[in-house]
Amino acid sequence: MWQGWSTWVVSRYEDIRSSLVDPRLRTDTIKPRLRAVGVDDNLPAIFARIDDPEHNRLRRMMARDFTWRRAEAMRPQIQELVDHVL
């Protein structure tokens, strides 16, 4: 893979859940390796690259906007967008 790094593909639900809480896979362990190969430290702060406690703080703040009821209410718009893109 890129720069000789190992890469994993995780597809089973239980494996995904386990990897999300594994401290060896925290984003702060990856940042030094990215810097070493010249990747800018100012990458956009998406949830996948934010560790606790900041991740949980932001998640709690946004949780009310990502409920099942809200997703169902948005289904027609989402379906229309997906149909258009595909």
C-alpha angles and dihedrals in degrees: 000000000000113000089354093290121152115246132198131200111207117191110153115092095233092048091051092050091049094049092051091061098036107114091209088067098050115134092238089066091057099047096076091053091049091051090049091061095043102262110152115251090218097076114149112281102243120167092254089064099043121089129203138311091032092043092055093045092054093042093054091048092054100035095095089061094052103056126138090248092054092047091051091049089054094047096102093051092044092048091049091050093047092047090051094049094046 
